[in-house]
């Protein structure tokens, strides 16, 4: 059992803290016992200690933060660095060799570099601009549903991935024929780095291929500037002369990965939550105006990103009463924090009317997800449209047969979501039909 430590963040320098030596295995992330992630997280929180050692990345010294209060503070702790250069040399060299395209964007930067890079994209993702995209997102959603069978069984994860991928690619001005390949490359990059050499070689290929593709895309946009996001970024970079081409490429990779996988998991996880909670399904079907609060509850209940991206202790520090040595990896478990009973009433219950829902699904602080406004709009449209146009929507297999995907990435989603429905109604079908 992990050593219990006092729940405090401020300790005198003379205080000696016991070192946590017993590590959770890597499988706690990649293959949780019984496939029940929430049970494992609840077990961590029940120890009374918010921080636990883990052997992840494999061979490194890592720690997981399981509770809401400690995670919330950690998101804004300047001692936790996002820079790969502050990681142990073996990890730094592995990342820079296998996926260098990933280490030149705002997700792997600290202030003031992070502030500069975030400014490059934040103007494009303001909520007001995302609302202007709502009619086009609705059209894409209806087009995808139009392509489904008139009734019967489908794998809804295909729809869940197709919608945000089409939206972000249209936003970037990526040709339709190139999108499947970007999806494949993006999936490889989302799990970087891997614990085995073979996977890291494939990762390296994906990194090199997507970099070449995006360099060509940037060159094309410079020659033919338009109103797409790539053109907006090119103008900002060239006019202000504050961003390198490598930073532009890395930023586009980040937008492609985060712009589709996270929202795909939101749609898949949220639909699964509805189909396993018939009362909430009926409530949203009859009251589509609850879509906004429903999306926030899905984000909390089954967080599409269940642990934060790279954070490394830039110095010897304490967190939640636990000593964290310099160069240690710190994993903030948003999926666990979002089920913490100290922060949420009845956290294991799905309630789409929940108010004051201060979940951590998009992170917190300076690294709060810049694409959150777009993801929220996509989710609101997807859920209401699916329920309106596919009457009788239900699981096509017993709930216990639905498999969650556990891999090397920080995301949480479903392997497949087999559903069936009675009819496919026309796009113009009124609410409540």
Short mmCIF file of C-alpha atoms in Angstrom, two decimals:
data_model
loop_
_atom_site.label_atom_id
_atom_site.label_comp_id
_atom_site.label_asym_id
_atom_site.label_seq_id
_atom_site.Cartn_x
_atom_site.Cartn_y
_atom_site.Cartn_z
CA UNK A 1 0.00 0.00 0.00
CA UNK A 2 1.21 3.50 -0.79
CA UNK A 3 2.49 5.44 2.23
CA UNK A 4 -0.10 7.92 3.45
CA UNK A 5 1.09 11.49 3.72
CA UNK A 6 -0.41 14.59 5.35
CA UNK A 7 -2.80 16.48 3.04
CA UNK A 8 -0.86 19.72 2.96
CA UNK A 9 0.95 21.71 0.33
CA UNK A 10 2.97 24.02 2.59
CA UNK A 11 5.58 22.40 4.82
CA UNK A 12 8.59 23.82 6.68
CA UNK A 13 11.86 23.07 4.93
CA UNK A 14 13.01 21.11 7.96
CA UNK A 15 10.10 18.66 7.71
CA UNK A 16 11.21 15.22 6.54
CA UNK A 17 8.68 13.50 4.29
CA UNK A 18 8.69 9.75 3.67
CA UNK A 19 9.61 8.91 0.07
CA UNK A 20 6.94 6.97 -1.82
CA UNK A 21 8.76 3.89 -3.08
CA UNK A 22 5.99 1.49 -4.10
CA UNK A 23 5.01 2.29 -7.68
CA UNK A 24 1.80 1.64 -9.51
CA UNK A 25 2.53 -0.42 -12.64
CA UNK A 26 2.25 1.05 -16.16
CA UNK A 27 -0.85 -1.10 -16.62
CA UNK A 28 -2.71 1.24 -14.27
CA UNK A 29 -2.92 3.50 -17.35
CA UNK A 30 -2.67 1.07 -20.25
CA UNK A 31 -4.67 -1.95 -19.01
CA UNK A 32 -6.54 -1.23 -15.77
CA UNK A 33 -7.74 -4.29 -13.91
CA UNK A 34 -11.23 -5.21 -15.04
CA UNK A 35 -11.14 -2.32 -17.54
CA UNK A 36 -12.67 -0.17 -14.78
CA UNK A 37 -10.66 3.05 -14.73
CA UNK A 38 -12.99 4.75 -12.27
CA UNK A 39 -12.70 1.95 -9.69
CA UNK A 40 -8.92 2.24 -9.78
CA UNK A 41 -9.05 6.00 -9.41
CA UNK A 42 -11.53 5.76 -6.53
CA UNK A 43 -9.12 3.38 -4.82
CA UNK A 44 -6.35 5.97 -5.06
CA UNK A 45 -8.53 8.71 -3.63
CA UNK A 46 -9.71 6.46 -0.81
CA UNK A 47 -6.17 6.15 0.60
CA UNK A 48 -6.32 9.75 1.81
CA UNK A 49 -3.12 10.56 -0.06
CA UNK A 50 -3.57 12.64 -3.23
CA UNK A 51 -0.26 11.67 -4.87
CA UNK A 52 0.94 8.16 -5.79
CA UNK A 53 4.10 6.89 -7.46
CA UNK A 54 3.82 5.18 -10.85
CA UNK A 55 6.25 3.51 -13.25
CA UNK A 56 5.20 5.65 -16.20
CA UNK A 57 6.68 6.41 -18.65
CA UNK A 58 8.15 2.95 -18.21
CA UNK A 59 11.53 3.24 -16.51
CA UNK A 60 10.93 6.77 -15.28
CA UNK A 61 9.99 8.20 -11.91
CA UNK A 62 6.40 9.32 -12.13
CA UNK A 63 3.57 10.42 -9.87
CA UNK A 64 -0.19 10.56 -10.34
CA UNK A 65 -2.44 13.20 -8.79
CA UNK A 66 -5.84 11.67 -8.11
CA UNK A 67 -7.90 14.30 -6.30
CA UNK A 68 -9.53 17.52 -7.51
CA UNK A 69 -8.00 20.05 -5.09
CA UNK A 70 -4.39 18.99 -5.67
CA UNK A 71 -4.85 18.69 -9.43
CA UNK A 72 -6.44 22.15 -9.61
CA UNK A 73 -3.42 23.70 -7.86
CA UNK A 74 -0.96 21.66 -9.90
CA UNK A 75 -2.34 22.93 -13.21
CA UNK A 76 -1.07 26.40 -12.29
CA UNK A 77 2.11 25.39 -10.45
CA UNK A 78 5.07 27.00 -12.29
CA UNK A 79 7.39 24.31 -10.97
CA UNK A 80 5.65 21.76 -13.20
CA UNK A 81 7.16 22.32 -16.62
CA UNK A 82 5.71 21.40 -20.00
CA UNK A 83 9.08 21.61 -21.74
CA UNK A 84 10.60 18.37 -22.94
CA UNK A 85 14.03 19.86 -22.16
CA UNK A 86 13.22 19.58 -18.44
CA UNK A 87 12.53 15.83 -18.72
CA UNK A 88 15.19 13.18 -18.07
CA UNK A 89 17.77 12.94 -20.84
CA UNK A 90 16.63 9.48 -22.02
CA UNK A 91 13.05 10.67 -22.47
CA UNK A 92 14.06 13.98 -24.04
CA UNK A 93 16.28 12.21 -26.58
CA UNK A 94 13.58 9.64 -27.37
CA UNK A 95 10.92 12.29 -28.06
CA UNK A 96 13.22 14.49 -30.12
CA UNK A 97 14.34 11.52 -32.20
CA UNK A 98 10.97 9.85 -32.76
CA UNK A 99 8.61 12.85 -32.96
CA UNK A 100 10.45 16.19 -33.16
CA UNK A 101 7.41 17.76 -34.82
CA UNK A 102 5.62 17.60 -31.46
CA UNK A 103 8.02 19.67 -29.36
CA UNK A 104 7.71 23.10 -30.97
CA UNK A 105 4.17 24.13 -30.03
CA UNK A 106 2.43 25.71 -27.05
CA UNK A 107 1.62 22.34 -25.45
CA UNK A 108 5.33 21.69 -24.86
CA UNK A 109 6.31 25.20 -23.77
CA UNK A 110 6.39 27.28 -20.60
CA UNK A 111 5.82 31.05 -20.29
CA UNK A 112 6.87 33.33 -21.86
CA UNK A 113 7.37 31.04 -24.88
CA UNK A 114 3.96 29.45 -24.28
CA UNK A 115 2.30 32.86 -24.15
CA UNK A 116 3.82 33.80 -27.51
CA UNK A 117 2.82 30.54 -29.19
CA UNK A 118 -0.68 30.47 -27.72
CA UNK A 119 -1.30 33.98 -29.04
CA UNK A 120 -0.74 32.57 -32.52
CA UNK A 121 -3.90 30.44 -32.37
CA UNK A 122 -6.08 31.85 -29.58
CA UNK A 123 -7.55 34.58 -31.78
CA UNK A 124 -8.90 31.93 -34.14
CA UNK A 125 -10.74 29.96 -31.43
CA UNK A 126 -12.63 32.63 -29.54
CA UNK A 127 -16.21 31.52 -28.68
CA UNK A 128 -17.74 34.21 -30.89
CA UNK A 129 -15.94 32.88 -33.96
CA UNK A 130 -16.89 29.31 -33.10
CA UNK A 131 -20.56 30.28 -32.88
CA UNK A 132 -20.30 31.63 -36.42
CA UNK A 133 -19.25 28.13 -37.50
CA UNK A 134 -22.37 26.56 -35.96
CA UNK A 135 -24.44 26.51 -39.21
CA UNK A 136 -21.62 24.79 -41.13
CA UNK A 137 -21.04 22.28 -38.32
CA UNK A 138 -24.77 21.51 -38.40
CA UNK A 139 -24.58 20.93 -42.16
CA UNK A 140 -21.63 18.55 -41.78
CA UNK A 141 -23.42 16.68 -38.99
CA UNK A 142 -26.52 16.25 -41.14
CA UNK A 143 -24.46 15.14 -44.14
CA UNK A 144 -22.79 12.43 -42.07
CA UNK A 145 -26.12 11.22 -40.70
CA UNK A 146 -27.60 11.28 -44.22
CA UNK A 147 -24.93 8.74 -45.17
CA UNK A 148 -26.05 6.29 -42.48
CA UNK A 149 -28.46 3.42 -43.30
CA UNK A 150 -32.16 4.24 -43.05
CA UNK A 151 -32.32 1.98 -40.00
CA UNK A 152 -30.33 -0.81 -38.37
CA UNK A 153 -26.92 -1.13 -36.76
CA UNK A 154 -23.87 1.13 -37.12
CA UNK A 155 -20.61 1.72 -35.27
CA UNK A 156 -21.14 5.23 -33.93
CA UNK A 157 -17.44 5.80 -33.20
CA UNK A 158 -17.01 6.23 -36.98
CA UNK A 159 -19.46 9.15 -36.92
CA UNK A 160 -17.84 10.47 -33.73
CA UNK A 161 -14.43 10.66 -35.42
CA UNK A 162 -15.66 11.80 -38.83
CA UNK A 163 -17.45 14.91 -37.56
CA UNK A 164 -14.58 16.71 -35.77
CA UNK A 165 -12.08 15.54 -38.39
CA UNK A 166 -14.13 17.14 -41.17
CA UNK A 167 -14.65 20.30 -39.13
CA UNK A 168 -10.99 20.85 -38.24
CA UNK A 169 -9.84 19.95 -41.76
CA UNK A 170 -12.30 22.41 -43.30
CA UNK A 171 -11.16 24.98 -40.75
CA UNK A 172 -7.57 24.34 -41.86
CA UNK A 173 -8.44 24.09 -45.54
CA UNK A 174 -7.17 20.51 -45.88
CA UNK A 175 -8.46 18.73 -49.04
CA UNK A 176 -10.97 15.94 -48.39
CA UNK A 177 -8.81 13.26 -50.01
CA UNK A 178 -5.96 13.92 -47.54
CA UNK A 179 -8.01 13.65 -44.34
CA UNK A 180 -7.85 9.86 -43.80
CA UNK A 181 -4.06 9.95 -43.92
CA UNK A 182 -3.94 12.86 -41.46
CA UNK A 183 -6.20 10.87 -39.15
CA UNK A 184 -3.78 7.91 -39.26
CA UNK A 185 -0.70 10.05 -38.65
CA UNK A 186 -2.48 11.93 -35.87
CA UNK A 187 -3.37 8.71 -34.05
CA UNK A 188 0.26 7.62 -34.04
CA UNK A 189 1.44 10.99 -32.79
CA UNK A 190 -1.15 11.14 -30.01
CA UNK A 191 0.57 8.27 -28.19
CA UNK A 192 4.16 9.54 -28.42
CA UNK A 193 6.52 8.23 -27.24
CA UNK A 194 5.98 4.47 -27.04
CA UNK A 195 7.63 1.90 -24.74
CA UNK A 196 8.87 -0.28 -27.64
CA UNK A 197 11.29 0.44 -30.48
CA UNK A 198 9.03 -0.87 -33.27
CA UNK A 199 6.21 1.54 -32.38
CA UNK A 200 8.64 4.44 -32.09
CA UNK A 201 9.95 3.71 -35.59
CA UNK A 202 6.38 3.92 -36.92
CA UNK A 203 5.92 7.08 -34.87
CA UNK A 204 9.03 8.55 -36.48
CA UNK A 205 7.66 7.78 -39.95
CA UNK A 206 4.35 9.44 -39.07
CA UNK A 207 6.16 12.49 -37.66
CA UNK A 208 8.30 12.91 -40.78
CA UNK A 209 5.39 12.38 -43.16
CA UNK A 210 3.02 14.82 -41.48
CA UNK A 211 5.79 17.40 -41.25
CA UNK A 212 6.50 17.18 -44.99
CA UNK A 213 2.77 17.40 -45.73
CA UNK A 214 2.28 20.50 -43.60
CA UNK A 215 5.38 22.25 -44.95
CA UNK A 216 3.87 21.86 -48.42
CA UNK A 217 0.48 23.05 -47.15
CA UNK A 218 2.03 26.18 -45.66
CA UNK A 219 3.86 26.91 -48.90
CA UNK A 220 0.60 26.57 -50.83
CA UNK A 221 -1.21 28.94 -48.46
CA UNK A 222 1.52 31.55 -48.72
CA UNK A 223 1.01 31.48 -52.46
CA UNK A 224 -2.82 31.45 -52.22
CA UNK A 225 -3.94 33.09 -49.00
CA UNK A 226 -7.59 32.52 -48.09
CA UNK A 227 -9.82 32.69 -45.03
CA UNK A 228 -9.00 29.26 -43.59
CA UNK A 229 -7.13 28.85 -40.31
CA UNK A 230 -3.81 28.04 -41.99
CA UNK A 231 -4.00 31.32 -43.90
CA UNK A 232 -4.81 33.16 -40.66
CA UNK A 233 -1.78 31.61 -38.95
CA UNK A 234 0.49 32.33 -41.92
CA UNK A 235 -0.56 35.98 -41.94
CA UNK A 236 0.04 36.28 -38.20
CA UNK A 237 3.43 34.60 -38.42
CA UNK A 238 4.66 36.50 -41.47
CA UNK A 239 3.29 39.93 -40.57
CA UNK A 240 4.46 39.85 -36.95
CA UNK A 241 7.65 37.88 -37.69
CA UNK A 242 7.41 36.18 -34.30
CA UNK A 243 6.87 32.56 -35.29
CA UNK A 244 9.15 30.17 -37.17
CA UNK A 245 7.95 27.79 -39.85
CA UNK A 246 8.82 24.86 -37.55
CA UNK A 247 6.53 26.36 -34.88
CA UNK A 248 3.74 26.75 -37.41
CA UNK A 249 4.07 23.11 -38.47
CA UNK A 250 4.11 21.88 -34.88
CA UNK A 251 1.10 24.03 -34.03
CA UNK A 252 -0.86 22.60 -36.95
CA UNK A 253 -0.01 19.06 -35.81
CA UNK A 254 -1.33 19.91 -32.36
CA UNK A 255 -4.55 21.32 -33.81
CA UNK A 256 -5.11 18.23 -35.98
CA UNK A 257 -4.57 15.81 -33.09
CA UNK A 258 -6.44 17.75 -30.41
CA UNK A 259 -9.00 19.05 -32.88
CA UNK A 260 -10.47 15.68 -33.68
CA UNK A 261 -9.54 12.95 -31.19
CA UNK A 262 -10.69 14.79 -28.06
CA UNK A 263 -14.04 15.78 -29.56
CA UNK A 264 -14.50 12.31 -31.05
CA UNK A 265 -14.13 10.86 -27.56
CA UNK A 266 -16.54 13.47 -26.17
CA UNK A 267 -19.19 12.40 -28.71
CA UNK A 268 -18.58 8.67 -28.28
CA UNK A 269 -18.29 8.74 -24.48
CA UNK A 270 -21.27 11.07 -24.13
CA UNK A 271 -23.48 8.94 -26.37
CA UNK A 272 -22.48 5.84 -24.41
CA UNK A 273 -23.35 7.65 -21.17
CA UNK A 274 -26.78 8.57 -22.52
CA UNK A 275 -27.54 5.10 -23.82
CA UNK A 276 -26.69 3.57 -20.45
CA UNK A 277 -28.79 6.16 -18.59
CA UNK A 278 -32.25 6.06 -20.23
CA UNK A 279 -33.68 8.78 -17.98
CA UNK A 280 -31.00 11.24 -19.09
CA UNK A 281 -31.42 10.17 -22.71
CA UNK A 282 -35.13 10.93 -22.61
CA UNK A 283 -34.52 14.21 -20.79
CA UNK A 284 -32.14 15.48 -23.48
CA UNK A 285 -34.37 14.19 -26.27
CA UNK A 286 -37.36 16.13 -24.94
CA UNK A 287 -35.37 19.15 -23.77
CA UNK A 288 -32.64 19.81 -26.36
CA UNK A 289 -32.07 23.21 -24.74
CA UNK A 290 -30.12 21.26 -22.10
CA UNK A 291 -27.40 20.49 -24.66
CA UNK A 292 -24.95 22.99 -23.17
CA UNK A 293 -25.10 21.61 -19.63
CA UNK A 294 -25.25 18.06 -21.00
CA UNK A 295 -21.93 18.51 -22.82
CA UNK A 296 -20.31 19.81 -19.63
CA UNK A 297 -21.61 16.78 -17.74
CA UNK A 298 -20.32 14.35 -20.38
CA UNK A 299 -16.92 16.05 -20.16
CA UNK A 300 -16.93 15.51 -16.40
CA UNK A 301 -18.52 12.06 -16.27
CA UNK A 302 -16.32 10.38 -18.92
CA UNK A 303 -13.51 12.84 -19.59
CA UNK A 304 -12.24 12.43 -23.18
CA UNK A 305 -8.72 13.21 -21.93
CA UNK A 306 -8.37 11.32 -18.66
CA UNK A 307 -4.84 12.42 -17.74
CA UNK A 308 -2.93 15.57 -18.50
CA UNK A 309 -0.20 15.80 -21.09
CA UNK A 310 3.51 16.05 -20.25
CA UNK A 311 4.40 17.73 -16.96
CA UNK A 312 7.85 17.42 -15.38
CA UNK A 313 9.15 18.72 -12.06
CA UNK A 314 11.62 21.46 -13.00
CA UNK A 315 13.04 21.36 -9.45
CA UNK A 316 12.74 19.32 -6.28
CA UNK A 317 9.28 20.14 -4.97
CA UNK A 318 6.37 19.02 -2.83
CA UNK A 319 2.88 18.35 -4.10
CA UNK A 320 -0.02 17.35 -1.90
CA UNK A 321 2.42 16.65 0.90
CA UNK A 322 4.51 14.35 -1.28
CA UNK A 323 8.15 15.02 -2.24
CA UNK A 324 8.56 15.13 -6.02
CA UNK A 325 12.20 14.94 -7.18
CA UNK A 326 13.44 17.07 -10.07
CA UNK A 327 12.83 15.51 -13.51
CA UNK A 328 9.94 13.38 -12.23
CA UNK A 329 6.87 13.01 -14.43
CA UNK A 330 3.61 14.26 -12.89
CA UNK A 331 0.33 12.96 -14.30
CA UNK A 332 -2.79 14.95 -13.42
CA UNK A 333 -5.74 12.56 -13.55
CA UNK A 334 -8.60 14.72 -14.79
CA UNK A 335 -10.84 11.66 -15.06
CA UNK A 336 -10.27 10.96 -11.37
CA UNK A 337 -10.52 14.60 -10.21
CA UNK A 338 -13.83 14.90 -12.05
CA UNK A 339 -15.26 12.04 -9.96
CA UNK A 340 -13.98 13.42 -6.62
CA UNK A 341 -16.80 13.60 -4.05
CA UNK A 342 -15.00 16.49 -2.34
CA UNK A 343 -15.62 18.60 -5.45
CA UNK A 344 -18.87 17.19 -6.91
CA UNK A 345 -22.10 16.06 -5.33
CA UNK A 346 -22.93 12.46 -6.31
CA UNK A 347 -19.97 12.37 -8.71
CA UNK A 348 -20.71 8.89 -10.05
CA UNK A 349 -24.20 9.90 -11.17
CA UNK A 350 -24.86 11.32 -14.65
CA UNK A 351 -26.91 14.51 -14.33
CA UNK A 352 -27.19 16.64 -17.46
CA UNK A 353 -28.87 19.41 -15.44
CA UNK A 354 -25.82 19.73 -13.14
CA UNK A 355 -24.91 23.38 -12.51
CA UNK A 356 -21.63 24.98 -11.41
CA UNK A 357 -19.87 22.11 -13.16
CA UNK A 358 -16.23 23.13 -12.70
CA UNK A 359 -14.73 20.02 -14.26
CA UNK A 360 -11.09 19.82 -15.33
CA UNK A 361 -11.67 18.02 -18.65
CA UNK A 362 -10.08 20.87 -20.63
CA UNK A 363 -7.36 21.47 -18.07
CA UNK A 364 -6.98 24.70 -16.17
CA UNK A 365 -4.80 27.78 -16.05
CA UNK A 366 -2.50 28.94 -18.84
CA UNK A 367 -2.75 25.61 -20.67
CA UNK A 368 -6.56 25.47 -20.70
CA UNK A 369 -7.52 23.88 -24.02
CA UNK A 370 -7.60 26.59 -26.68
CA UNK A 371 -9.97 24.50 -28.80
CA UNK A 372 -12.57 24.08 -26.04
CA UNK A 373 -15.10 26.50 -27.63
CA UNK A 374 -15.07 24.52 -30.89
CA UNK A 375 -15.35 21.17 -29.13
CA UNK A 376 -18.32 22.38 -27.10
CA UNK A 377 -20.21 23.59 -30.16
CA UNK A 378 -19.52 20.33 -32.02
CA UNK A 379 -20.74 18.30 -29.05
CA UNK A 380 -23.92 20.31 -28.59
CA UNK A 381 -24.82 19.90 -32.24
CA UNK A 382 -23.88 16.22 -32.42
CA UNK A 383 -25.95 15.07 -29.44
CA UNK A 384 -29.10 16.99 -30.25
CA UNK A 385 -28.98 16.01 -33.92
CA UNK A 386 -28.41 12.32 -33.24
CA UNK A 387 -31.34 12.18 -30.83
CA UNK A 388 -33.62 14.15 -33.16
CA UNK A 389 -32.83 12.27 -36.36
CA UNK A 390 -32.33 8.71 -35.08
CA UNK A 391 -35.43 7.74 -33.07
CA UNK A 392 -35.05 4.60 -31.01
CA UNK A 393 -31.28 5.07 -30.72
CA UNK A 394 -29.96 2.37 -28.39
CA UNK A 395 -27.02 0.03 -27.80
CA UNK A 396 -26.88 -2.88 -30.24
CA UNK A 397 -25.03 -5.11 -27.75
CA UNK A 398 -25.27 -5.60 -23.97
CA UNK A 399 -23.64 -2.72 -22.08
CA UNK A 400 -21.04 -5.04 -20.53
CA UNK A 401 -19.70 -5.90 -24.01
CA UNK A 402 -18.70 -2.30 -24.79
CA UNK A 403 -14.90 -2.03 -24.66
CA UNK A 404 -12.88 1.00 -23.61
CA UNK A 405 -9.66 1.68 -25.49
CA UNK A 406 -6.54 1.83 -23.35
CA UNK A 407 -3.30 2.68 -25.10
CA UNK A 408 -0.29 4.91 -24.74
CA UNK A 409 -2.19 8.15 -25.29
CA UNK A 410 -3.74 10.38 -22.64
CA UNK A 411 -7.21 10.07 -24.14
CA UNK A 412 -10.14 7.88 -23.10
CA UNK A 413 -12.56 6.53 -25.66
CA UNK A 414 -14.35 3.45 -26.93
CA UNK A 415 -13.03 0.73 -29.23
CA UNK A 416 -16.46 0.58 -30.90
CA UNK A 417 -19.93 1.83 -30.09
CA UNK A 418 -22.44 -0.49 -31.84
CA UNK A 419 -25.86 1.16 -31.86
CA UNK A 420 -29.15 0.58 -33.62
CA UNK A 421 -32.11 2.83 -34.36
CA UNK A 422 -35.59 2.56 -35.84
CA UNK A 423 -35.41 5.16 -38.62
CA UNK A 424 -33.28 7.94 -40.04
CA UNK A 425 -35.41 11.06 -40.16
CA UNK A 426 -34.83 13.91 -42.59
CA UNK A 427 -32.53 16.77 -41.60
CA UNK A 428 -35.40 19.22 -41.38
CA UNK A 429 -37.42 17.15 -38.92
CA UNK A 430 -38.73 19.48 -36.17
CA UNK A 431 -37.59 19.10 -32.55
CA UNK A 432 -39.69 16.63 -30.58
CA UNK A 433 -41.07 14.88 -33.69
#
